[in-house]
Amino acid sequence: MTMPDELRRSTPRPVSLNPIGKVAMLSFVLLVASFIAEIAWVSANSGAGGGGLPKAVGSAGVCLLIALAMSLWKVPRQMHLLACGRWTVARTTGKFRRVGPTGLRRYRVKCEFTTLSGARMETTVESRSALPAGTEISIVYDPDEPKKAMLYPARLVGIES
């Protein structure tokens, strides 16, 4: 595996949300705005009874808001790792654990890699699939705290070209 060109730049690298990240952020902002509108509508029409906007947004909106918030929770960490992190190739150990709701497939996969100083480290990264032992994966890790790592490329954030 060869190092991607965008990671050859000196740190800190310029990073930004990629299209999936922008859609997630916009959806989150619009959903929060709809909840604010719902609260204002309920306050203004508390004696009128009936449904309207509260029934339209309802529990599905709350579930979507929580899912988006949990997804966007990872953005600052991904931005830091892409801006200041080091790239390396890691090997999976074969140990993994499925996380999240049953419908979503996410796994926490254990992997081993060698830092720039030559130290052997073991860390856990999130993956969409359970990777067998010995699989080579591309990761970015924090040079100050090598246990903080993620798969490269990130889903929500990318390095600006």
mmCIF file of C-alpha atoms in Angstrom:
data_model
loop_
_atom_site.group_PDB
_atom_site.id
_atom_site.type_symbol
_atom_site.label_atom_id
_atom_site.label_comp_id
_atom_site.label_asym_id
_atom_site.label_seq_id
_atom_site.Cartn_x
_atom_site.Cartn_y
_atom_site.Cartn_z
ATOM 1 C CA MET A 1 0.000 0.000 0.000
ATOM 2 C CA THR A 2 1.350 3.427 -0.875
ATOM 3 C CA MET A 3 0.718 6.652 0.974
ATOM 4 C CA PRO A 4 -2.004 8.804 -0.616
ATOM 5 C CA ASP A 5 -0.641 12.065 -2.090
ATOM 6 C CA GLU A 6 -2.900 14.288 0.025
ATOM 7 C CA LEU A 7 -1.362 12.840 3.215
ATOM 8 C CA ARG A 8 2.176 13.689 2.061
ATOM 9 C CA ARG A 9 1.542 17.362 2.846
ATOM 10 C CA SER A 10 2.954 18.884 6.007
ATOM 11 C CA THR A 11 0.682 19.193 9.021
ATOM 12 C CA PRO A 12 -1.672 20.783 9.780
ATOM 13 C CA ARG A 13 -3.415 19.958 6.516
ATOM 14 C CA PRO A 14 -6.506 21.890 5.347
ATOM 15 C CA VAL A 15 -9.589 19.708 5.875
ATOM 16 C CA SER A 16 -13.293 20.199 5.221
ATOM 17 C CA LEU A 17 -16.541 18.275 5.150
ATOM 18 C CA ASN A 18 -16.955 16.064 2.104
ATOM 19 C CA PRO A 19 -20.367 15.841 0.333
ATOM 20 C CA ILE A 20 -21.747 13.194 2.727
ATOM 21 C CA GLY A 21 -20.638 15.288 5.699
ATOM 22 C CA LYS A 22 -22.228 18.422 4.227
ATOM 23 C CA VAL A 23 -25.546 16.632 3.681
ATOM 24 C CA ALA A 24 -25.486 15.263 7.238
ATOM 25 C CA MET A 25 -24.696 18.702 8.692
ATOM 26 C CA LEU A 26 -27.382 20.440 6.601
ATOM 27 C CA SER A 27 -29.954 17.793 7.567
ATOM 28 C CA PHE A 28 -29.082 18.245 11.235
ATOM 29 C CA VAL A 29 -29.427 22.047 11.046
ATOM 30 C CA LEU A 30 -32.754 21.822 9.185
ATOM 31 C CA LEU A 31 -34.093 19.285 11.659
ATOM 32 C CA VAL A 32 -33.103 21.454 14.624
ATOM 33 C CA ALA A 33 -34.805 24.418 12.908
ATOM 34 C CA SER A 34 -37.979 22.360 12.426
ATOM 35 C CA PHE A 35 -37.964 21.433 16.125
ATOM 36 C CA ILE A 36 -37.627 25.113 17.066
ATOM 37 C CA ALA A 37 -40.541 25.900 14.730
ATOM 38 C CA GLU A 38 -42.526 23.063 16.315
ATOM 39 C CA ILE A 39 -41.926 24.418 19.824
ATOM 40 C CA ALA A 40 -42.951 27.912 18.722
ATOM 41 C CA TRP A 41 -46.087 26.555 17.008
ATOM 42 C CA VAL A 42 -47.104 24.532 20.069
ATOM 43 C CA SER A 43 -46.555 27.568 22.329
ATOM 44 C CA ALA A 44 -48.636 29.818 20.065
ATOM 45 C CA ASN A 45 -51.454 27.310 19.527
ATOM 46 C CA SER A 46 -51.593 25.537 22.879
ATOM 47 C CA GLY A 47 -55.327 26.170 23.251
ATOM 48 C CA ALA A 48 -56.208 25.324 19.631
ATOM 49 C CA GLY A 49 -55.690 21.553 20.029
ATOM 50 C CA GLY A 50 -55.064 19.387 16.987
ATOM 51 C CA GLY A 51 -51.959 18.128 15.229
ATOM 52 C CA GLY A 52 -50.195 20.216 12.648
ATOM 53 C CA LEU A 53 -46.419 20.419 12.739
ATOM 54 C CA PRO A 54 -45.930 18.471 16.004
ATOM 55 C CA LYS A 55 -47.516 15.371 14.479
ATOM 56 C CA ALA A 56 -45.576 15.883 11.216
ATOM 57 C CA VAL A 57 -42.122 15.975 12.852
ATOM 58 C CA GLY A 58 -42.939 13.724 15.822
ATOM 59 C CA SER A 59 -40.980 10.694 16.968
ATOM 60 C CA ALA A 60 -39.466 9.940 13.552
ATOM 61 C CA GLY A 61 -37.880 13.386 13.618
ATOM 62 C CA VAL A 62 -36.516 12.789 17.098
ATOM 63 C CA CYS A 63 -34.958 9.477 15.995
ATOM 64 C CA LEU A 64 -33.434 11.118 12.914
ATOM 65 C CA LEU A 65 -32.087 13.999 14.994
ATOM 66 C CA ILE A 66 -30.409 11.583 17.411
ATOM 67 C CA ALA A 67 -28.926 9.509 14.570
ATOM 68 C CA LEU A 68 -27.521 12.608 12.860
ATOM 69 C CA ALA A 69 -26.133 13.967 16.128
ATOM 70 C CA MET A 70 -24.353 10.669 16.822
ATOM 71 C CA SER A 71 -22.904 10.690 13.302
ATOM 72 C CA LEU A 72 -21.760 14.314 13.513
ATOM 73 C CA TRP A 73 -20.220 13.667 16.934
ATOM 74 C CA LYS A 74 -17.276 12.103 15.063
ATOM 75 C CA VAL A 75 -16.527 15.137 12.867
ATOM 76 C CA PRO A 76 -14.123 16.996 15.228
ATOM 77 C CA ARG A 77 -12.104 13.820 15.848
ATOM 78 C CA GLN A 78 -11.916 13.023 12.125
ATOM 79 C CA MET A 79 -10.896 16.617 11.341
ATOM 80 C CA HIS A 80 -8.115 16.534 13.942
ATOM 81 C CA LEU A 81 -6.771 13.173 12.766
ATOM 82 C CA LEU A 82 -6.779 14.201 9.094
ATOM 83 C CA ALA A 83 -5.243 17.610 9.799
ATOM 84 C CA CYS A 84 -2.472 16.486 12.166
ATOM 85 C CA GLY A 85 -2.322 12.696 11.968
ATOM 86 C CA ARG A 86 0.173 10.306 10.421
ATOM 87 C CA TRP A 87 -0.701 7.674 7.876
ATOM 88 C CA THR A 88 0.384 4.058 8.233
ATOM 89 C CA VAL A 89 -0.583 0.560 7.219
ATOM 90 C CA ALA A 90 -2.044 -1.595 9.983
ATOM 91 C CA ARG A 91 -2.847 -5.305 10.171
ATOM 92 C CA THR A 92 -6.059 -6.538 11.721
ATOM 93 C CA THR A 93 -5.779 -9.008 14.571
ATOM 94 C CA GLY A 94 -9.047 -10.762 13.834
ATOM 95 C CA LYS A 95 -10.724 -9.464 16.990
ATOM 96 C CA PHE A 96 -13.835 -7.408 16.349
ATOM 97 C CA ARG A 97 -17.089 -6.436 18.000
ATOM 98 C CA ARG A 98 -20.335 -5.416 16.368
ATOM 99 C CA VAL A 99 -21.667 -2.088 17.636
ATOM 100 C CA GLY A 100 -24.762 0.011 17.076
ATOM 101 C CA PRO A 101 -28.346 -0.920 16.277
ATOM 102 C CA THR A 102 -29.040 -4.215 14.572
ATOM 103 C CA GLY A 103 -29.908 -2.598 11.228
ATOM 104 C CA LEU A 104 -26.573 -0.766 10.919
ATOM 105 C CA ARG A 105 -23.426 -2.747 10.255
ATOM 106 C CA ARG A 106 -20.519 -1.253 12.153
ATOM 107 C CA TYR A 107 -17.668 -3.119 13.726
ATOM 108 C CA ARG A 108 -14.871 -2.130 16.057
ATOM 109 C CA VAL A 109 -11.849 -3.911 14.650
ATOM 110 C CA LYS A 110 -8.574 -4.337 16.561
ATOM 111 C CA CYS A 111 -5.420 -3.725 14.573
ATOM 112 C CA GLU A 112 -1.671 -3.433 15.095
ATOM 113 C CA PHE A 113 0.703 -0.949 13.515
ATOM 114 C CA THR A 114 4.193 0.479 13.904
ATOM 115 C CA THR A 115 4.581 4.168 14.764
ATOM 116 C CA LEU A 116 7.205 6.407 13.192
ATOM 117 C CA SER A 117 9.443 5.839 16.259
ATOM 118 C CA GLY A 118 9.243 2.066 15.730
ATOM 119 C CA ALA A 119 6.927 1.258 18.634
ATOM 120 C CA ARG A 120 4.296 -1.447 18.070
ATOM 121 C CA MET A 121 0.803 -0.233 18.935
ATOM 122 C CA GLU A 122 -2.594 -1.893 19.101
ATOM 123 C CA THR A 123 -5.715 0.190 18.561
ATOM 124 C CA THR A 124 -9.368 -0.140 17.609
ATOM 125 C CA VAL A 125 -10.932 1.411 14.511
ATOM 126 C CA GLU A 126 -14.513 1.389 13.242
ATOM 127 C CA SER A 127 -15.261 -0.430 10.024
ATOM 128 C CA ARG A 128 -18.358 -1.275 8.002
ATOM 129 C CA SER A 129 -17.352 -4.926 7.872
ATOM 130 C CA ALA A 130 -15.677 -7.460 10.115
ATOM 131 C CA LEU A 131 -12.215 -7.817 8.619
ATOM 132 C CA PRO A 132 -10.390 -11.150 8.878
ATOM 133 C CA ALA A 133 -7.063 -11.435 10.691
ATOM 134 C CA GLY A 134 -4.039 -10.203 8.750
ATOM 135 C CA THR A 135 -5.933 -7.784 6.495
ATOM 136 C CA GLU A 136 -3.905 -4.680 5.665
ATOM 137 C CA ILE A 137 -5.822 -1.454 6.273
ATOM 138 C CA SER A 138 -4.892 2.177 5.817
ATOM 139 C CA ILE A 139 -5.196 4.226 9.024
ATOM 140 C CA VAL A 140 -4.396 7.709 10.277
ATOM 141 C CA TYR A 141 -3.273 7.994 13.910
ATOM 142 C CA ASP A 142 -2.511 10.851 16.290
ATOM 143 C CA PRO A 143 1.296 11.036 16.760
ATOM 144 C CA ASP A 144 0.859 12.284 20.347
ATOM 145 C CA GLU A 145 -1.676 9.589 21.269
ATOM 146 C CA PRO A 146 -1.186 6.661 18.858
ATOM 147 C CA LYS A 147 -4.179 4.749 20.254
ATOM 148 C CA LYS A 148 -6.435 7.388 18.651
ATOM 149 C CA ALA A 149 -6.793 6.216 15.067
ATOM 150 C CA MET A 150 -9.315 5.862 12.256
ATOM 151 C CA LEU A 151 -9.605 4.175 8.906
ATOM 152 C CA TYR A 152 -8.563 6.261 5.935
ATOM 153 C CA PRO A 153 -10.408 7.738 4.039
ATOM 154 C CA ALA A 154 -12.926 9.192 6.517
ATOM 155 C CA ARG A 155 -16.629 9.162 5.678
ATOM 156 C CA LEU A 156 -17.532 12.709 6.680
ATOM 157 C CA VAL A 157 -14.306 14.701 6.320
ATOM 158 C CA GLY A 158 -11.689 14.987 3.587
ATOM 159 C CA ILE A 159 -8.431 16.786 2.902
ATOM 160 C CA GLU A 160 -8.874 19.847 0.675
ATOM 161 C CA SER A 161 -7.163 19.653 -2.692
#
